[in-house]
Short mmCIF file of C-alpha atoms in Angstrom, two decimals:
data_model
loop_
_atom_site.label_atom_id
_atom_site.label_comp_id
_atom_site.label_asym_id
_atom_site.label_seq_id
_atom_site.Cartn_x
_atom_site.Cartn_y
_atom_site.Cartn_z
CA UNK H 835 -10.88 -49.07 -22.37
CA UNK H 836 -14.52 -47.42 -21.40
CA UNK H 837 -14.21 -49.14 -17.96
CA UNK H 838 -11.08 -47.17 -17.06
CA UNK H 839 -12.19 -43.90 -19.08
CA UNK H 840 -15.31 -44.05 -17.10
CA UNK H 841 -14.21 -43.50 -13.32
CA UNK H 842 -11.36 -40.91 -14.63
CA UNK H 843 -14.46 -38.49 -16.26
CA UNK H 844 -16.59 -38.85 -12.87
CA UNK H 845 -13.80 -37.93 -10.82
CA UNK H 846 -12.66 -35.31 -13.08
CA UNK H 847 -15.93 -33.67 -13.07
CA UNK H 848 -16.64 -34.26 -9.41
CA UNK H 849 -13.01 -32.75 -8.46
CA UNK H 850 -13.86 -29.88 -10.91
CA UNK H 851 -17.57 -29.01 -9.41
CA UNK H 852 -16.24 -29.55 -5.59
CA UNK H 853 -13.03 -27.29 -5.76
CA UNK H 854 -13.84 -25.44 -8.87
CA UNK H 855 -17.42 -24.11 -7.91
CA UNK H 856 -18.56 -25.46 -4.45
CA UNK H 857 -15.47 -24.30 -2.38
CA UNK H 858 -14.78 -21.12 -3.53
CA UNK H 859 -18.49 -20.21 -3.24
CA UNK H 860 -18.78 -21.38 0.03
CA UNK H 861 -15.60 -19.55 0.86
CA UNK H 862 -16.75 -16.65 -0.90
CA UNK H 863 -20.24 -16.41 1.05
CA UNK H 864 -18.52 -17.26 4.65
CA UNK H 865 -15.74 -14.65 3.90
CA UNK H 866 -18.59 -12.06 3.17
CA UNK H 867 -20.68 -13.03 6.20
CA UNK H 868 -18.02 -13.56 8.91
CA UNK H 869 -15.73 -10.58 7.25
CA UNK H 870 -17.81 -8.40 5.41
CA UNK H 871 -15.29 -5.49 4.99
CA UNK H 872 -12.42 -7.44 4.18
CA UNK H 873 -14.19 -9.52 1.86
CA UNK H 874 -15.18 -6.17 -0.10
CA UNK H 875 -11.46 -5.32 -0.68
CA UNK H 876 -11.35 -3.32 2.61
CA UNK H 877 -12.51 -0.19 0.85
CA UNK H 878 -12.63 3.15 2.62
CA UNK H 879 -15.40 5.59 2.47
CA UNK H 880 -15.34 9.35 3.54
CA UNK H 881 -18.66 11.48 2.63
CA UNK H 882 -20.33 8.85 0.99
CA UNK H 883 -17.78 7.90 -1.38
CA UNK H 884 -15.07 5.71 -1.90
CA UNK H 885 -11.61 6.85 -1.45
CA UNK H 886 -9.37 4.05 -1.95
CA UNK H 887 -8.42 0.80 0.16
CA UNK H 888 -6.55 0.03 2.99
CA UNK H 889 -4.69 -2.45 1.12
CA UNK H 890 -3.74 -0.84 -1.77
CA UNK H 891 -1.32 2.40 -1.68
CA UNK H 892 -2.02 5.38 -3.41
CA UNK H 893 0.24 8.26 -5.30
CA UNK H 894 0.44 11.20 -2.82
CA UNK H 895 2.86 13.52 -4.43
CA UNK H 896 1.27 17.32 -2.76
CA UNK H 897 3.57 18.51 -0.08
CA UNK H 898 0.78 18.99 2.58
CA UNK H 899 0.47 15.12 2.65
CA UNK H 900 2.54 12.04 3.90
CA UNK H 901 4.03 9.95 1.19
CA UNK H 902 4.09 6.18 0.93
CA UNK H 903 6.74 4.09 -0.38
CA UNK H 904 8.10 4.55 -4.29
CA UNK H 905 6.11 2.14 -6.36
CA UNK H 906 7.68 0.20 -9.45
CA UNK H 907 4.30 -0.65 -10.81
CA UNK H 908 3.90 -0.03 -14.63
CA UNK H 909 0.99 -0.06 -17.31
CA UNK H 910 1.06 -0.22 -20.97
CA UNK H 911 2.34 2.94 -23.00
CA UNK H 912 -0.27 4.45 -24.74
CA UNK H 913 2.13 5.87 -27.46
CA UNK H 914 3.69 1.97 -28.13
CA UNK H 915 1.73 -1.16 -27.13
CA UNK H 916 5.05 -2.61 -27.00
CA UNK H 917 6.47 -0.73 -24.33
CA UNK H 918 5.61 0.17 -20.53
CA UNK H 919 5.64 3.45 -18.85
CA UNK H 920 5.52 4.12 -14.61
CA UNK H 921 1.77 3.91 -12.93
CA UNK H 922 2.58 3.90 -9.64
CA UNK H 923 0.28 1.78 -7.47
CA UNK H 924 -1.49 -0.06 -10.32
CA UNK H 925 -3.37 -2.89 -8.90
CA UNK H 926 -3.76 -4.39 -12.11
CA UNK H 927 -0.03 -4.66 -12.49
CA UNK H 928 1.30 -5.92 -9.07
CA UNK H 929 5.27 -6.13 -8.97
CA UNK H 930 8.81 -4.94 -8.07
CA UNK H 931 11.48 -3.43 -10.39
CA UNK H 932 13.62 -6.73 -10.30
CA UNK H 933 16.71 -4.18 -10.02
CA UNK H 934 19.45 -5.64 -7.96
CA UNK H 935 21.57 -4.16 -5.82
CA UNK H 936 24.24 -3.87 -8.26
CA UNK H 937 21.97 -2.16 -10.89
CA UNK H 938 23.31 1.52 -11.75
CA UNK H 939 19.76 2.47 -12.59
CA UNK H 940 18.44 1.52 -9.36
CA UNK H 941 21.47 3.21 -7.50
CA UNK H 942 20.92 6.29 -9.50
CA UNK H 943 17.30 6.59 -8.47
CA UNK H 944 17.66 5.84 -4.82
CA UNK H 945 20.33 8.37 -4.69
CA UNK H 946 18.00 11.01 -6.25
CA UNK H 947 15.22 10.26 -3.64
CA UNK H 948 17.54 10.26 -0.77
CA UNK H 949 18.98 13.74 -2.13
CA UNK H 950 15.28 15.25 -2.59
CA UNK H 951 14.14 13.60 1.06
CA UNK H 952 17.63 15.09 2.39
CA UNK H 953 16.52 18.63 1.17
CA UNK H 954 13.16 18.36 2.87
CA UNK H 955 14.58 17.50 6.43
CA UNK H 956 18.30 18.22 6.42
CA UNK H 957 20.18 16.00 9.22
CA UNK H 958 17.81 13.42 9.56
CA UNK H 959 18.72 9.86 8.63
CA UNK H 960 16.30 8.90 5.51
CA UNK H 961 14.39 6.12 6.50
CA UNK H 962 14.89 3.19 4.08
CA UNK H 963 11.07 2.80 2.75
CA UNK H 964 11.00 5.84 1.59
CA UNK H 965 13.63 5.27 -1.29
CA UNK H 966 12.88 1.63 -1.91
CA UNK H 967 10.01 0.08 -3.50
CA UNK H 968 8.32 -3.33 -2.00
CA UNK H 969 7.94 -6.47 -3.76
CA UNK H 970 4.27 -6.03 -4.94
CA UNK H 971 4.62 -2.06 -5.53
CA UNK H 972 1.38 -1.50 -3.79
CA UNK H 973 2.34 -1.27 -0.06
CA UNK H 974 0.12 0.80 1.58
CA UNK H 975 2.22 1.16 4.84
CA UNK H 976 5.48 2.98 5.86
CA UNK H 977 7.31 2.38 9.34
CA UNK H 978 6.41 4.97 11.65
CA UNK H 979 9.66 6.57 11.34
CA UNK H 980 9.23 7.13 7.86
CA UNK H 981 5.82 9.42 8.73
CA UNK H 982 8.01 11.08 11.71
CA UNK H 983 10.62 11.87 9.05
CA UNK H 984 8.07 13.79 6.94
CA UNK H 985 6.46 15.59 9.71
CA UNK H 986 8.52 18.96 9.07
CA UNK H 987 7.66 19.48 5.14
CA UNK H 988 3.76 18.33 6.04
CA UNK H 989 3.93 20.73 9.03
CA UNK H 990 5.59 23.33 6.84
CA UNK H 991 2.82 22.96 3.77
CA UNK H 992 0.18 23.25 6.49
CA UNK H 993 1.27 25.65 8.59
CA UNK H 994 0.79 23.48 11.46
CA UNK H 995 3.18 22.90 14.79
CA UNK H 996 5.33 19.80 14.30
CA UNK H 997 4.57 18.50 18.06
CA UNK H 998 0.42 18.53 16.87
CA UNK H 999 1.59 16.24 13.44
CA UNK H 1000 3.65 13.96 15.52
CA UNK H 1001 1.08 13.42 17.89
CA UNK H 1002 -1.09 12.48 15.04
CA UNK H 1003 1.40 9.99 13.59
CA UNK H 1004 1.93 8.26 16.74
CA UNK H 1005 -1.89 7.94 17.21
CA UNK H 1006 -1.89 5.90 13.62
CA UNK H 1007 1.01 3.93 14.46
CA UNK H 1008 -0.49 0.00 14.13
CA UNK H 1009 1.16 -2.59 16.01
CA UNK H 1010 2.33 -6.23 15.16
CA UNK H 1011 -0.27 -8.41 14.30
CA UNK H 1012 -1.12 -10.87 17.38
CA UNK H 1013 1.94 -8.82 18.76
CA UNK H 1014 4.39 -10.92 16.80
CA UNK H 1015 3.70 -10.89 13.29
CA UNK H 1016 4.92 -8.34 10.81
CA UNK H 1017 6.37 -4.74 12.11
CA UNK H 1018 4.59 -1.51 13.25
CA UNK H 1019 3.62 0.44 10.57
CA UNK H 1020 1.41 3.46 9.44
CA UNK H 1021 -1.46 3.37 6.83
CA UNK H 1022 -0.68 6.42 4.79
CA UNK H 1023 -4.33 6.86 3.43
CA UNK H 1024 -5.41 6.23 6.99
CA UNK H 1025 -2.80 9.01 8.34
CA UNK H 1026 -3.95 11.82 5.22
CA UNK H 1027 -7.71 10.84 5.41
CA UNK H 1028 -6.78 11.79 9.51
CA UNK H 1029 -4.57 14.53 8.53
CA UNK H 1030 -7.41 16.06 6.47
CA UNK H 1031 -10.16 15.50 9.38
CA UNK H 1032 -7.73 17.27 11.88
CA UNK H 1033 -7.14 20.32 9.72
CA UNK H 1034 -11.12 20.90 9.30
CA UNK H 1035 -11.25 21.47 12.98
#
């Protein structure tokens, strides 16, 4: 019995040490050395303080900022631990809404969001990523069309010419990764920081 048990225990201990300790520590050290900013969470700093991460969306609701995709993440209800309440971009609870295309609740929400957005920019088609949530609920990016759709509202709120805002959006557009992966996109936090910087001039 011991002749069979000893090799199994030795193998279990060795693999635990290698795959559970040595490998993760080595990869963490390598990532920190080769990609220090990304390994630290792609944090964005302004005026000596961290304002967010390029990888996690934030809730911008003011009219003078560009808005990201809706977020379906939730948090525990402080009044009732057995329930949840909406908590947009809650990185501790990454999730989608799990509502399907036949859901009346989803249809009503999308209809309401679409109506509100149409009122901001009458006559323009509402981009789909401004009324749908992502699978993670943390998407930091929107399509360039979704950013350009919001230009009239932001321009009115800030008293800025629309053509300057369009140029600012265009300058913030990121291409496909390696030219083929993903879609063209605009990071909402980076765009809003660039907007604040532009407004200071």
